[in-house]
Amino acid sequence: MGTKTVDETGVKTDEHKTDEAADAAEATEAPESIDVTKAAEAPEAAGTDTPEDADASMDEDTDEGPDGTGTEGTGAAPTGVGQGAGAVVSAGLGIVSLTGSWVGTVASARESLMGQLQTSSSSDVGTLIEKGYGNAWQATAMWGGIFALVALIVGVVVLARPAFGAPGRPQAPWIKSVAWAGVALGVIGLLLAVLKYTDVLLGLPATG
């Protein structure tokens, strides 16, 4: 039925040629399928990281600081600059309360001038001393006490600030030291101002 047989000279029939062509096609396609399968399984077998795994590992590394703790949100953490400035201001005001300020000097000169205007040559010595010197000294003491009180308040606020700030964040030792110095100077200046204003310390000389 249309099938050719091998003749005596050894010529192959059409049926044999078709079988040989099919075998050759299978032989050429098999290595490609094997190579594709091996290529797909190669990354998993080798244990290499994919790009997503590499990005995740980089994110984990950047989330840790030098000491191994997380650094997430550290940019919003308080730096203590305001507390340090407040401590320095407190100490400075405490020193001003003891040494005097230009405000106290101007107030003292003003009171002395007003005393001279309110008195005359016929006034007694007690009145001249009180108007010319007593009021001026009291003005100086009053302004010294004001500076001392402000220094005391600022120092106390700086020392109490950590209790209302970020929990677990200690205050720098130098800030505490300067703030305590401001508080101490404020207390001393306020005490001296009160004693001078009430004439307990360095009062007016007696005229009797």
GROMACS .gro file of C-alpha atoms in nm:
model
  208
    1MET     CA    1   0.000   0.000   0.000
    2GLY     CA    2   0.241   0.262  -0.120
    3THR     CA    3   0.525   0.140   0.104
    4LYS     CA    4   0.860   0.106  -0.047
    5THR     CA    5   1.097  -0.172   0.052
    6VAL     CA    6   1.474  -0.181   0.052
    7ASP     CA    7   1.601  -0.287  -0.284
    8GLU     CA    8   1.900  -0.493  -0.342
    9THR     CA    9   2.131  -0.190  -0.371
   10GLY     CA   10   2.060  -0.093  -0.003
   11VAL     CA   11   1.839   0.218  -0.065
   12LYS     CA   12   1.621   0.306   0.236
   13THR     CA   13   1.248   0.333   0.207
   14ASP     CA   14   1.040   0.643   0.291
   15GLU     CA   15   0.925   0.489   0.622
   16HIS     CA   16   1.278   0.449   0.751
   17LYS     CA   17   1.364   0.805   0.657
   18THR     CA   18   1.067   0.939   0.855
   19ASP     CA   19   1.169   0.748   1.173
   20GLU     CA   20   1.525   0.873   1.153
   21ALA     CA   21   1.409   1.237   1.120
   22ALA     CA   22   1.187   1.206   1.433
   23ASP     CA   23   1.474   1.059   1.636
   24ALA     CA   24   1.705   1.341   1.529
   25ALA     CA   25   1.449   1.608   1.636
   26GLU     CA   26   1.408   1.454   1.981
   27ALA     CA   27   1.782   1.437   2.026
   28THR     CA   28   1.827   1.807   1.950
   29GLU     CA   29   1.539   1.926   2.172
   30ALA     CA   30   1.627   1.721   2.482
   31PRO     CA   31   1.943   1.913   2.585
   32GLU     CA   32   1.763   2.248   2.557
   33SER     CA   33   1.484   2.134   2.792
   34ILE     CA   34   1.737   1.998   3.039
   35ASP     CA   35   1.941   2.318   3.030
   36VAL     CA   36   1.633   2.536   3.090
   37THR     CA   37   1.530   2.328   3.390
   38LYS     CA   38   1.877   2.340   3.537
   39ALA     CA   39   1.901   2.715   3.483
   40ALA     CA   40   1.572   2.770   3.668
   41GLU     CA   41   1.684   2.558   3.964
   42ALA     CA   42   2.042   2.691   3.977
   43PRO     CA   43   1.983   3.004   4.197
   44GLU     CA   44   1.789   2.808   4.455
   45ALA     CA   45   2.040   2.525   4.466
   46ALA     CA   46   2.335   2.766   4.498
   47GLY     CA   47   2.165   2.956   4.785
   48THR     CA   48   2.227   3.300   4.630
   49ASP     CA   49   2.012   3.598   4.736
   50THR     CA   50   1.765   3.752   4.499
   51PRO     CA   51   1.758   4.133   4.453
   52GLU     CA   52   1.463   4.156   4.692
   53ASP     CA   53   1.652   3.962   4.960
   54ALA     CA   54   1.955   4.190   4.914
   55ASP     CA   55   1.741   4.502   4.957
   56ALA     CA   56   1.583   4.357   5.273
   57SER     CA   57   1.924   4.278   5.421
   58MET     CA   58   2.048   4.631   5.343
   59ASP     CA   59   1.742   4.778   5.516
   60GLU     CA   60   1.810   4.565   5.823
   61ASP     CA   61   2.171   4.682   5.832
   62THR     CA   62   2.078   5.049   5.808
   63ASP     CA   63   1.822   5.015   6.086
   64GLU     CA   64   2.095   4.935   6.336
   65GLY     CA   65   2.324   5.197   6.485
   66PRO     CA   66   2.691   5.166   6.581
   67ASP     CA   67   2.603   5.003   6.912
   68GLY     CA   68   2.361   4.758   6.752
   69THR     CA   69   2.050   4.946   6.857
   70GLY     CA   70   1.790   5.065   6.612
   71THR     CA   71   1.828   5.412   6.469
   72GLU     CA   72   1.471   5.451   6.351
   73GLY     CA   73   1.332   5.790   6.443
   74THR     CA   74   1.659   5.919   6.593
   75GLY     CA   75   1.632   6.237   6.389
   76ALA     CA   76   1.340   6.352   6.602
   77ALA     CA   77   1.513   6.279   6.931
   78PRO     CA   78   1.584   6.584   7.149
   79THR     CA   79   1.943   6.708   7.138
   80GLY     CA   80   1.951   6.904   7.467
   81VAL     CA   81   2.058   7.229   7.301
   82GLY     CA   82   1.774   7.425   7.461
   83GLN     CA   83   1.849   7.285   7.806
   84GLY     CA   84   2.216   7.374   7.772
   85ALA     CA   85   2.132   7.729   7.665
   86GLY     CA   86   1.891   7.766   7.957
   87ALA     CA   87   2.157   7.648   8.202
   88VAL     CA   88   2.408   7.902   8.070
   89VAL     CA   89   2.149   8.180   8.086
   90SER     CA   90   2.066   8.088   8.444
   91ALA     CA   91   2.431   8.101   8.551
   92GLY     CA   92   2.484   8.429   8.366
   93LEU     CA   93   2.185   8.594   8.530
   94GLY     CA   94   2.305   8.472   8.868
   95ILE     CA   95   2.642   8.640   8.814
   96VAL     CA   96   2.473   8.962   8.700
   97SER     CA   97   2.258   8.966   9.014
   98LEU     CA   98   2.574   8.970   9.228
   99THR     CA   99   2.794   9.205   9.023
  100GLY     CA  100   2.525   9.448   8.909
  101SER     CA  101   2.386   9.547   8.571
  102TRP     CA  102   2.347   9.863   8.368
  103VAL     CA  103   1.976   9.856   8.445
  104GLY     CA  104   2.049   9.868   8.817
  105THR     CA  105   2.308  10.143   8.765
  106VAL     CA  106   2.066  10.360   8.568
  107ALA     CA  107   1.788  10.301   8.823
  108SER     CA  108   2.020  10.397   9.108
  109ALA     CA  109   2.133  10.719   8.936
  110ARG     CA  110   1.771  10.806   8.859
  111GLU     CA  111   1.664  10.765   9.220
  112SER     CA  112   1.960  10.973   9.335
  113LEU     CA  113   1.869  11.254   9.095
  114MET     CA  114   1.507  11.249   9.204
  115GLY     CA  115   1.616  11.266   9.567
  116GLN     CA  116   1.823  11.572   9.500
  117LEU     CA  117   1.529  11.740   9.330
  118GLN     CA  118   1.296  11.660   9.618
  119THR     CA  119   1.526  11.798   9.887
  120SER     CA  120   1.665  12.142   9.951
  121SER     CA  121   1.947  12.291  10.150
  122SER     CA  122   1.717  12.341  10.446
  123SER     CA  123   1.633  11.970  10.475
  124ASP     CA  124   1.782  11.777  10.762
  125VAL     CA  125   2.070  11.535  10.722
  126GLY     CA  126   1.852  11.225  10.762
  127THR     CA  127   1.630  11.326  10.474
  128LEU     CA  128   1.923  11.412  10.252
  129ILE     CA  129   2.085  11.074  10.312
  130GLU     CA  130   1.763  10.882  10.259
  131LYS     CA  131   1.663  11.066   9.942
  132GLY     CA  132   2.013  11.093   9.796
  133TYR     CA  133   2.152  10.746   9.881
  134GLY     CA  134   1.897  10.521  10.050
  135ASN     CA  135   1.650  10.510   9.759
  136ALA     CA  136   1.931  10.465   9.507
  137TRP     CA  137   2.074  10.169   9.698
  138GLN     CA  138   1.732  10.012   9.728
  139ALA     CA  139   1.680  10.046   9.351
  140THR     CA  140   2.009   9.867   9.289
  141ALA     CA  141   1.912   9.591   9.534
  142MET     CA  142   1.569   9.556   9.376
  143TRP     CA  143   1.706   9.503   9.024
  144GLY     CA  144   1.969   9.263   9.157
  145GLY     CA  145   1.692   9.063   9.324
  146ILE     CA  146   1.492   9.055   8.999
  147PHE     CA  147   1.788   8.911   8.807
  148ALA     CA  148   1.852   8.660   9.085
  149LEU     CA  149   1.488   8.547   9.084
  150VAL     CA  150   1.490   8.497   8.707
  151ALA     CA  151   1.816   8.301   8.731
  152LEU     CA  152   1.663   8.080   8.999
  153ILE     CA  153   1.348   8.011   8.798
  154VAL     CA  154   1.539   7.932   8.476
  155GLY     CA  155   1.775   7.698   8.659
  156VAL     CA  156   1.491   7.507   8.824
  157VAL     CA  157   1.309   7.472   8.490
  158VAL     CA  158   1.622   7.330   8.324
  159LEU     CA  159   1.673   7.077   8.604
  160ALA     CA  160   1.308   6.970   8.595
  161ARG     CA  161   1.287   6.951   8.214
  162PRO     CA  162   1.393   6.582   8.176
  163ALA     CA  163   1.094   6.475   8.387
  164PHE     CA  164   0.863   6.612   8.117
  165GLY     CA  165   1.073   6.515   7.815
  166ALA     CA  166   1.165   6.189   7.644
  167PRO     CA  167   1.168   5.902   7.896
  168GLY     CA  168   1.494   5.718   7.941
  169ARG     CA  169   1.707   6.001   7.800
  170PRO     CA  170   1.945   6.127   8.071
  171GLN     CA  171   2.048   6.489   8.095
  172ALA     CA  172   2.407   6.575   8.013
  173PRO     CA  173   2.623   6.618   8.327
  174TRP     CA  174   2.753   6.959   8.221
  175ILE     CA  175   2.398   7.089   8.182
  176LYS     CA  176   2.315   6.979   8.536
  177SER     CA  177   2.631   7.139   8.672
  178VAL     CA  178   2.573   7.475   8.503
  179ALA     CA  179   2.204   7.474   8.598
  180TRP     CA  180   2.285   7.401   8.962
  181ALA     CA  181   2.540   7.685   8.953
  182GLY     CA  182   2.271   7.918   8.823
  183VAL     CA  183   2.031   7.809   9.096
  184ALA     CA  184   2.294   7.859   9.366
  185LEU     CA  185   2.390   8.204   9.237
  186GLY     CA  186   2.024   8.298   9.211
  187VAL     CA  187   1.956   8.200   9.572
  188ILE     CA  188   2.259   8.392   9.697
  189GLY     CA  189   2.177   8.698   9.489
  190LEU     CA  190   1.812   8.696   9.596
  191LEU     CA  191   1.907   8.666   9.963
  192LEU     CA  192   2.156   8.953   9.944
  193ALA     CA  193   1.907   9.170   9.757
  194VAL     CA  194   1.639   9.120  10.022
  195LEU     CA  195   1.884   9.194  10.303
  196LYS     CA  196   2.005   9.513  10.134
  197TYR     CA  197   1.657   9.633  10.039
  198THR     CA  198   1.538   9.598  10.399
  199ASP     CA  199   1.857   9.769  10.532
  200VAL     CA  200   1.954   9.461  10.729
  201LEU     CA  201   2.278   9.446  10.530
  202LEU     CA  202   2.475   9.768  10.471
  203GLY     CA  203   2.195   9.992  10.598
  204LEU     CA  204   2.195  10.369  10.603
  205PRO     CA  205   2.420  10.531  10.866
  206ALA     CA  206   2.247  10.671  11.171
  207THR     CA  207   2.218  11.051  11.184
  208GLY     CA  208   2.116  11.090  11.548
   0.00000   0.00000   0.00000
